[in-house]
Tab-separated table of C-alpha atoms and ligand atoms in Angstrom:
chain	number	residue	atom	x	y	z
X	1	MET	CA	113.861	96.035	114.540
X	2	PRO	CA	111.820	96.986	117.603
X	3	ASP	CA	108.539	98.889	117.302
X	4	THR	CA	108.599	102.402	115.925
X	5	LEU	CA	106.941	104.500	118.628
X	6	ILE	CA	106.942	107.802	116.713
X	7	LYS	CA	106.751	107.801	112.927
X	8	ILE	CA	107.257	110.779	110.633
X	9	ASP	CA	106.604	111.404	106.944
X	10	LEU	CA	109.225	113.660	105.352
X	11	SER	CA	106.726	114.721	102.678
X	12	GLN	CA	104.336	116.019	105.355
X	13	SER	CA	104.676	119.239	107.378
X	14	PRO	CA	105.770	118.547	110.970
X	15	TYR	CA	102.848	120.781	112.059
X	16	GLU	CA	100.494	118.016	110.851
X	17	ASN	CA	102.107	115.410	113.125
X	18	GLU	CA	100.675	115.345	116.689
X	19	MET	CA	103.745	113.537	118.019
X	20	ILE	CA	105.984	116.510	117.169
X	21	HIS	CA	106.399	119.763	119.134
X	22	ASN	CA	108.731	122.767	118.953
X	23	ARG	CA	108.491	124.374	122.415
X	24	TRP	CA	109.070	123.194	126.005
X	25	HIS	CA	105.992	123.292	128.235
X	26	PRO	CA	104.656	120.898	130.918
X	27	ASP	CA	101.155	121.005	129.381
X	28	ILE	CA	102.260	119.398	126.098
X	29	PRO	CA	100.440	116.026	126.284
X	30	ILE	CA	102.488	112.845	126.351
X	31	ALA	CA	102.570	111.518	122.768
X	32	ALA	CA	103.170	107.859	123.703
X	33	TRP	CA	103.728	105.832	126.886
X	34	VAL	CA	106.313	103.101	127.449
X	35	ASP	CA	107.342	100.912	130.387
X	36	PRO	CA	110.739	101.005	132.088
X	37	GLY	CA	112.905	98.433	130.295
X	38	ASP	CA	111.242	98.990	126.886
X	39	ASP	CA	113.258	99.645	123.762
X	40	PHE	CA	111.766	101.368	120.731
X	41	VAL	CA	112.552	103.535	117.707
X	42	VAL	CA	111.773	107.253	117.399
X	43	GLU	CA	111.891	108.983	114.015
X	44	THR	CA	112.753	112.674	113.790
X	45	TYR	CA	112.707	115.497	111.278
X	46	ASP	CA	115.859	117.508	110.734
X	47	TRP	CA	115.829	120.432	113.168
X	48	THR	CA	114.280	122.878	110.651
X	49	GLY	CA	111.488	120.484	109.636
X	50	GLY	CA	112.686	120.245	106.028
X	51	GLN	CA	113.300	123.945	105.321
X	52	ILE	CA	116.799	123.293	103.893
X	53	LYS	CA	117.144	121.525	100.518
X	54	ASN	CA	119.834	119.375	98.912
X	55	ASP	CA	120.921	121.917	96.265
X	56	ASP	CA	123.657	124.473	95.527
X	57	ASP	CA	121.873	127.630	96.679
X	58	ALA	CA	121.994	129.027	100.230
X	59	ALA	CA	118.866	131.187	99.866
X	60	ASP	CA	116.985	128.694	102.069
X	61	VAL	CA	119.542	129.164	104.877
X	62	ARG	CA	119.294	132.957	104.481
X	63	ASP	CA	115.473	132.864	104.630
X	64	VAL	CA	115.010	130.104	107.235
X	65	ASP	CA	112.191	130.712	109.756
X	66	LEU	CA	114.035	130.278	113.053
X	67	THR	CA	110.871	130.760	115.116
X	68	GLN	CA	109.805	127.272	113.947
X	69	VAL	CA	112.778	125.331	115.322
X	70	HIS	CA	113.510	122.780	116.693
X	71	PHE	CA	110.987	120.133	115.658
X	72	LEU	CA	111.177	117.443	118.346
X	73	SER	CA	109.677	113.966	118.527
X	74	GLY	CA	107.840	113.299	121.769
X	75	PRO	CA	107.161	113.786	124.585
X	76	ILE	CA	107.498	110.111	125.545
X	77	GLY	CA	106.084	109.147	128.938
X	78	VAL	CA	107.782	106.457	131.016
X	79	LYS	CA	105.308	104.790	133.387
X	80	GLY	CA	106.224	105.340	137.022
X	81	ALA	CA	108.613	108.275	136.420
X	82	GLU	CA	108.161	111.030	139.033
X	83	PRO	CA	109.869	114.355	139.744
X	84	GLY	CA	113.225	113.698	141.427
X	85	ASP	CA	113.916	110.474	139.514
X	86	LEU	CA	116.625	110.026	136.933
X	87	LEU	CA	115.437	108.793	133.549
X	88	VAL	CA	118.132	106.497	132.179
X	89	VAL	CA	118.306	106.538	128.381
X	90	ASP	CA	120.468	104.120	126.430
X	91	ILE	CA	121.030	105.276	122.857
X	92	LEU	CA	121.259	101.841	121.248
X	93	ASP	CA	121.663	103.051	117.679
X	94	ILE	CA	121.046	106.040	115.402
X	95	GLY	CA	120.808	106.321	111.636
X	96	ALA	CA	119.715	108.275	108.604
X	97	PHE	CA	116.748	107.186	106.481
X	98	ASP	CA	117.662	105.085	103.404
X	99	THR	CA	115.634	107.544	101.351
X	100	CYS	CA	117.493	110.612	102.647
X	101	LEU	CA	121.235	109.947	102.770
X	102	TRP	CA	122.470	113.522	103.036
X	103	GLY	CA	122.799	116.331	105.560
X	104	PHE	CA	123.477	120.055	105.523
X	105	ASN	CA	125.777	122.520	107.215
X	106	GLY	CA	125.367	126.259	106.960
X	107	PHE	CA	126.132	129.652	108.413
X	108	PHE	CA	123.153	131.877	109.100
X	109	SER	CA	123.250	135.468	107.929
X	110	LYS	CA	124.106	137.885	110.705
X	111	GLN	CA	120.619	139.390	110.289
X	112	ASN	CA	118.889	136.021	110.806
X	113	GLY	CA	120.533	133.853	113.447
X	114	GLY	CA	124.248	134.644	113.150
X	115	GLY	CA	126.789	132.229	114.596
X	116	PHE	CA	130.046	131.958	116.496
X	117	LEU	CA	132.100	133.730	113.776
X	118	THR	CA	129.263	135.846	112.364
X	119	ASP	CA	131.385	139.024	112.209
X	120	HIS	CA	133.799	137.156	109.917
X	121	PHE	CA	131.123	135.249	107.947
X	122	PRO	CA	128.060	137.566	107.979
X	123	GLU	CA	126.303	136.040	104.978
X	124	ALA	CA	124.295	132.842	104.599
X	125	GLN	CA	126.219	129.907	103.139
X	126	LYS	CA	125.607	126.183	103.020
X	127	SER	CA	127.333	122.929	102.191
X	128	ILE	CA	125.717	119.572	101.485
X	129	TRP	CA	127.258	116.398	102.897
X	130	ASP	CA	126.580	112.971	101.404
X	131	ILE	CA	126.303	109.996	103.733
X	132	GLU	CA	128.070	106.839	102.525
X	133	GLY	CA	127.459	104.256	105.234
X	134	MET	CA	129.499	105.441	108.208
X	135	PHE	CA	131.401	108.089	106.168
X	136	THR	CA	130.598	111.545	104.826
X	137	LYS	CA	132.028	113.897	102.207
X	138	SER	CA	130.852	117.069	100.482
X	139	ARG	CA	130.857	118.275	96.879
X	140	HIS	CA	131.337	121.774	98.315
X	141	VAL	CA	134.328	120.986	100.544
X	142	PRO	CA	136.763	118.658	98.708
X	143	GLY	CA	139.746	117.013	100.338
X	144	VAL	CA	138.089	115.750	103.513
X	145	ARG	CA	136.210	112.542	104.288
X	146	TYR	CA	135.475	111.234	107.770
X	147	ALA	CA	133.498	108.773	109.856
X	148	GLY	CA	130.328	110.051	111.523
X	149	LEU	CA	129.823	110.237	115.260
X	150	ILE	CA	126.027	110.394	114.989
X	151	HIS	CA	124.131	111.958	117.892
X	152	PRO	CA	120.955	113.837	118.786
X	153	GLY	CA	121.908	117.512	119.167
X	154	LEU	CA	118.822	117.925	121.328
X	155	ILE	CA	117.343	115.535	123.892
X	156	GLY	CA	115.734	116.177	127.278
X	157	CYS	CA	112.664	115.964	129.502
X	158	LEU	CA	109.754	118.385	129.944
X	159	PRO	CA	110.227	121.138	132.534
X	160	SER	CA	107.889	121.637	135.491
X	161	LYS	CA	105.775	124.820	135.685
X	162	GLU	CA	108.223	126.341	138.188
X	163	MET	CA	111.260	125.508	136.094
X	164	LEU	CA	109.651	126.962	132.958
X	165	SER	CA	108.931	130.232	134.833
X	166	THR	CA	112.545	130.391	135.994
X	167	TRP	CA	113.803	129.948	132.421
X	168	ASN	CA	111.481	132.589	131.015
X	169	GLU	CA	112.302	135.135	133.741
X	170	ARG	CA	116.067	134.858	133.553
X	171	GLU	CA	116.223	134.828	129.740
X	172	LYS	CA	113.896	137.849	129.483
X	173	ALA	CA	116.090	139.724	131.969
X	174	LEU	CA	119.134	139.083	129.790
X	175	PHE	CA	117.256	140.010	126.591
X	176	ASP	CA	116.135	143.302	128.185
X	177	THR	CA	119.732	144.412	128.765
X	178	ASP	CA	120.031	145.028	124.988
X	179	PRO	CA	116.647	144.415	123.327
X	180	ASP	CA	117.693	145.731	119.893
X	181	ARG	CA	120.804	143.587	119.544
X	182	VAL	CA	121.268	141.648	116.276
X	183	PRO	CA	121.478	138.679	116.691
X	184	ALA	CA	119.279	138.761	119.810
X	185	LEU	CA	120.712	137.906	123.241
X	186	ALA	CA	118.050	135.226	123.801
X	187	THR	CA	115.080	133.661	121.996
X	188	LEU	CA	111.900	134.510	123.917
X	189	PRO	CA	108.522	132.704	123.750
X	190	TYR	CA	106.704	133.252	120.455
X	191	GLY	CA	103.266	131.725	120.169
X	192	GLU	CA	102.557	132.250	116.473
X	193	THR	CA	104.691	129.384	115.134
X	194	ALA	CA	104.471	127.146	118.206
X	195	HIS	CA	103.556	123.490	117.662
X	196	MET	CA	102.372	122.015	120.956
X	197	GLY	CA	101.802	118.391	119.927
X	198	LYS	CA	98.250	117.258	120.610
X	199	LEU	CA	97.214	120.485	122.357
X	200	THR	CA	94.465	122.467	120.627
X	201	GLY	CA	92.255	125.525	121.189
X	202	ASP	CA	92.626	127.816	124.201
X	203	ALA	CA	94.871	125.383	126.057
X	204	LYS	CA	97.259	125.403	123.116
X	205	ALA	CA	97.246	129.201	122.812
X	206	ALA	CA	97.942	129.645	126.537
X	207	ALA	CA	100.826	127.167	126.548
X	208	ALA	CA	102.232	128.469	123.250
X	209	ALA	CA	102.407	132.026	124.630
X	210	GLU	CA	104.797	130.936	127.398
X	211	GLY	CA	106.404	127.804	125.957
X	212	ALA	CA	110.201	128.009	126.153
X	213	ARG	CA	112.063	128.094	122.875
X	214	THR	CA	114.264	125.107	122.157
X	215	VAL	CA	117.488	126.938	121.251
X	216	PRO	CA	119.499	126.962	124.502
X	217	PRO	CA	120.625	123.974	126.541
X	218	ARG	CA	119.133	124.156	130.040
X	219	GLU	CA	119.007	122.127	133.284
X	220	HIS	CA	117.010	119.375	131.544
X	221	GLY	CA	119.614	118.919	128.810
X	222	GLY	CA	117.855	120.105	125.682
X	223	ASN	CA	119.953	121.575	122.881
X	224	CYS	CA	123.364	120.656	124.319
X	225	ASP	CA	124.923	119.741	120.954
X	226	ILE	CA	127.406	117.345	122.545
X	227	LYS	CA	129.032	115.322	119.768
X	228	ASP	CA	129.955	112.494	122.180
X	229	LEU	CA	126.308	111.771	123.019
X	230	SER	CA	126.402	109.171	120.252
X	231	ARG	CA	125.097	105.639	119.735
X	232	GLY	CA	126.129	103.481	122.640
X	233	SER	CA	125.995	106.270	125.201
X	234	LYS	CA	123.921	106.146	128.403
X	235	ILE	CA	122.355	109.368	129.672
X	236	TYR	CA	120.802	110.153	133.081
X	237	PHE	CA	118.148	112.870	132.768
X	238	PRO	CA	116.580	114.728	135.712
X	239	VAL	CA	112.769	114.196	135.795
X	240	TYR	CA	110.553	117.209	136.579
X	241	VAL	CA	107.047	116.010	135.609
X	242	ASP	CA	105.140	112.730	135.991
X	243	GLY	CA	106.193	110.422	133.145
X	244	GLY	CA	109.330	112.453	132.431
X	245	GLY	CA	108.253	113.543	128.946
X	246	LEU	CA	111.368	112.706	126.921
X	247	SER	CA	111.738	114.439	123.550
X	248	MET	CA	114.526	114.551	120.993
X	249	GLY	CA	115.517	115.761	117.555
X	250	ASP	CA	118.191	117.776	115.743
X	251	LEU	CA	120.137	114.683	114.672
X	252	HIS	CA	123.729	115.291	113.584
X	253	PHE	CA	125.722	112.913	111.391
X	254	SER	CA	128.892	114.598	112.670
X	255	GLN	CA	129.852	117.786	114.526
X	256	GLY	CA	132.935	119.579	115.809
X	257	ASP	CA	133.019	120.655	119.461
X	258	GLY	CA	131.142	123.918	119.888
X	259	GLU	CA	128.932	123.428	116.796
X	260	ILE	CA	130.476	126.765	115.811
X	261	THR	CA	128.655	127.112	112.483
X	262	PHE	CA	125.247	127.098	114.305
X	263	CYS	CA	123.343	125.852	111.168
X	264	GLY	CA	124.680	123.666	112.456
X	265	ALA	CA	126.613	120.375	112.415
X	266	ILE	CA	125.796	117.959	109.572
X	267	GLU	CA	122.043	118.226	110.107
X	268	MET	CA	119.835	115.328	109.103
X	269	ALA	CA	116.498	113.602	109.561
X	270	GLY	CA	116.657	110.029	110.882
X	271	TRP	CA	115.822	107.589	113.651
X	272	VAL	CA	117.014	106.778	117.147
X	273	HIS	CA	116.725	103.359	118.826
X	274	LEU	CA	116.388	103.862	122.590
X	275	LYS	CA	115.965	101.914	125.776
X	276	VAL	CA	114.649	103.579	128.937
X	277	SER	CA	114.718	102.777	132.635
X	278	LEU	CA	114.387	104.660	135.945
X	279	LEU	CA	116.580	105.421	138.954
X	280	LYS	CA	114.008	106.271	141.629
X	281	GLY	CA	114.983	109.371	143.634
X	282	GLY	CA	118.221	109.518	141.628
X	283	MET	CA	118.512	113.311	141.512
X	284	ALA	CA	119.001	113.646	145.282
X	285	LYS	CA	120.905	110.354	145.638
X	286	TYR	CA	123.604	111.487	143.219
X	287	GLY	CA	123.326	115.267	143.542
X	288	VAL	CA	122.379	115.575	139.871
X	289	LYS	CA	121.122	118.967	138.660
X	290	ASN	CA	122.069	118.734	134.964
X	291	PRO	CA	122.184	115.484	132.939
X	292	ILE	CA	125.213	113.226	133.216
X	293	PHE	CA	126.209	110.599	130.673
X	294	ARG	CA	128.613	107.852	129.764
X	295	PRO	CA	129.942	108.031	126.192
X	296	SER	CA	129.893	105.289	123.572
X	297	PRO	CA	132.447	102.458	123.666
X	298	ILE	CA	132.794	102.981	119.891
X	299	THR	CA	134.127	106.267	118.476
X	300	PRO	CA	135.945	107.044	115.226
X	301	LYS	CA	139.656	106.396	115.739
X	302	TYR	CA	141.240	109.777	115.119
X	303	ASP	CA	144.163	110.044	117.474
X	304	ASP	CA	146.544	112.338	115.599
X	305	TYR	CA	145.783	116.043	115.812
X	306	LEU	CA	147.197	119.411	114.839
X	307	ILE	CA	146.249	121.633	117.779
X	308	PHE	CA	145.621	125.378	117.510
X	309	GLU	CA	145.913	127.609	120.565
X	310	GLY	CA	143.849	130.714	121.236
X	311	ILE	CA	144.028	133.253	124.061
X	312	SER	CA	141.591	135.833	125.369
X	313	VAL	CA	142.899	138.703	123.263
X	314	ASP	CA	140.377	139.669	120.579
X	315	GLU	CA	140.802	140.449	116.858
X	316	GLN	CA	141.425	144.127	117.664
X	317	GLY	CA	144.185	143.237	120.110
X	318	LYS	CA	142.076	144.094	123.158
X	319	GLN	CA	142.881	142.233	126.357
X	320	HIS	CA	139.982	140.348	128.009
X	321	TYR	CA	139.989	138.720	131.434
X	322	LEU	CA	139.968	134.888	131.276
X	323	ASP	CA	137.276	134.926	128.558
X	324	VAL	CA	137.029	131.373	127.198
X	325	HIS	CA	134.558	132.391	124.483
X	326	ILE	CA	137.083	134.794	122.972
X	327	ALA	CA	139.968	132.350	123.418
X	328	TYR	CA	138.109	129.577	121.542
X	329	ARG	CA	137.190	132.035	118.789
X	330	GLN	CA	140.878	132.866	118.343
X	331	ALA	CA	141.788	129.156	118.186
X	332	CYS	CA	139.151	128.649	115.467
X	333	LEU	CA	140.291	131.712	113.495
X	334	ASN	CA	143.898	130.494	113.703
X	335	ALA	CA	142.864	127.096	112.306
X	336	ILE	CA	140.924	128.766	109.462
X	337	GLU	CA	143.905	130.943	108.472
X	338	TYR	CA	146.107	127.850	108.455
X	339	LEU	CA	143.731	125.808	106.254
X	340	LYS	CA	143.429	128.699	103.778
X	341	LYS	CA	147.117	128.174	102.957
X	342	PHE	CA	146.178	124.798	101.414
X	343	GLY	CA	143.695	126.433	99.027
X	344	TYR	CA	140.514	126.279	101.098
X	345	THR	CA	138.315	129.352	101.192
X	346	GLY	CA	137.572	130.699	104.649
X	347	ALA	CA	134.017	129.368	104.355
X	348	GLN	CA	135.218	125.858	103.509
X	349	ALA	CA	137.610	125.887	106.460
X	350	TYR	CA	134.818	127.133	108.745
X	351	ALA	CA	132.544	124.331	107.471
X	352	ILE	CA	135.223	121.735	108.273
X	353	LEU	CA	135.549	123.030	111.851
X	354	GLY	CA	131.766	122.916	112.306
X	355	THR	CA	131.269	119.415	110.935
X	356	ALA	CA	134.388	117.259	111.372
X	357	PRO	CA	135.164	115.504	114.683
X	358	VAL	CA	137.367	118.364	115.927
X	359	GLN	CA	137.819	118.645	119.666
X	360	GLY	CA	137.638	121.873	121.649
X	361	HIS	CA	139.354	122.061	125.022
X	362	ILE	CA	139.446	124.631	127.780
X	363	SER	CA	143.135	124.302	128.448
X	364	GLY	CA	143.709	127.018	131.080
X	365	VAL	CA	141.401	129.335	133.041
X	366	VAL	CA	143.649	130.551	135.881
X	367	ASP	CA	146.653	132.232	134.249
X	368	ILE	CA	145.517	135.837	134.462
X	369	PRO	CA	144.636	137.620	132.316
X	370	ASN	CA	144.535	135.048	129.492
X	371	ALA	CA	142.328	132.000	129.196
X	372	CYS	CA	143.762	129.420	126.796
X	373	ALA	CA	141.470	127.365	124.565
X	374	THR	CA	142.628	124.786	122.057
X	375	LEU	CA	141.097	123.429	118.871
X	376	TRP	CA	142.193	119.905	117.975
X	377	LEU	CA	142.063	119.270	114.217
X	378	PRO	CA	142.223	115.543	113.309
X	379	THR	CA	144.903	115.187	110.613
X	380	ASP	CA	143.576	111.883	109.199
X	381	ILE	CA	140.356	113.403	107.825
X	382	PHE	CA	142.374	115.122	105.074
X	383	GLU	CA	143.236	113.486	101.754
X	384	PHE	CA	146.581	115.347	101.760
X	385	ASP	CA	149.359	116.067	104.243
X	386	VAL	CA	148.080	118.910	106.420
X	387	MET	CA	151.151	119.089	108.690
X	388	PRO	CA	153.677	121.943	108.437
X	389	GLY	CA	156.946	121.052	106.662
X	390	SER	CA	160.042	122.625	105.157
X	391	ASP	CA	158.512	122.715	101.630
X	392	GLY	CA	155.562	124.819	102.772
X	393	PRO	CA	151.874	123.972	102.285
X	394	THR	CA	150.914	122.188	99.051
X	395	LYS	CA	148.034	123.995	97.350
X	396	TYR	CA	145.579	121.105	97.331
X	397	LEU	CA	142.651	123.180	95.994
X	398	ASP	CA	142.574	125.782	93.232
X	399	GLY	CA	139.621	127.834	94.452
X	400	SER	CA	137.256	126.642	91.676
X	401	ILE	CA	134.823	125.163	94.226
X	402	ASP	CA	133.342	126.984	97.226
X	403	VAL	CA	130.529	126.743	99.734
X	404	PRO	CA	127.496	128.331	97.974
X	405	LEU	CA	126.689	131.852	99.133
X	406	ALA	CA	123.142	133.223	99.279
X	407	PRO	CA	122.601	136.285	97.084
X	408	ASP	CA	121.931	139.523	98.963
X	409	LEU	CA	118.304	140.542	99.166
C	501	LIG	ZN1	121.742	120.762	115.020
């Protein structure tokens, strides 16, 4: 194996590791420098820094401190990188640690984080997924087993001062339109739990007070949660500061398009083997504003799907105008209702949609007034026949197992 550039210790708090940070700010010092052409390994915590345990109780998901996330490894400086360049990142391989072959999926409580279907699943729940080589299965969600499409949910370069100001201004303006909303409209800077890598003292406090939270994807990439950004893919990142400042974390063993469960995919700690190079002046040469990438030549072979349609009419029957968010929600709800007929609880079905390699497509956005979104459910992940037939659905599960629910406080 190549050199490990950033090492972590899962028994140690990420706050004690100077090569970890949990905000975006140009003043976060580069943790390690590499040359263009180098390849190296970066270890990462799971996105919560170890707050979620491998057990049958969702109290940890209910009580998670979301101001601490995401714990990222970096920033890595690439010698010679300047604003306007493209930083080319080859993800050569990704894996879990031999000592930690499991991941978690959960739904946050509506009061603490929420999620895509939070009005339907307002309470904290979690499922644990065991990693068996390239496959995963869960003691909380029987009847499914599938190959992982491992990827970093979050990867990107440091913003410039100007870009950071733009982010903070526009997100604050949105937040201010409904400041009391639960869940909040945006996550604003919060210095108290900020970890700014090697920064200390007054410099740390000043940067922490304005450091952008890591939750949304932005122009630099960041928390894009793209399941196809897996091992073997090649990504072109816009560079905004000298050295680029590449950071990553939030590894997922597998995820469905949309990461609809929000906590999140199958979340895990692990390592990424990378190679970096530069395309000088690449942003202007190719008109690149947001990252572009080429996917892996190797993906799990699921080519048979049962596809659920959704349109932009909400649960109350209200018509919305070409709203893709509502259309995708309806496609997901339709898939959940279908899977319940085979004995799954709603929570188990929701967990499958959040973790399995389901595809989400924007199928139509012009046929007024309805957008059409589709959810593609791979049929081969099931250990039983999930297709409709004249005999009706076989009850595969008897309801004796469910995704653990956190007790109310
Ligand atoms: Zn994640």
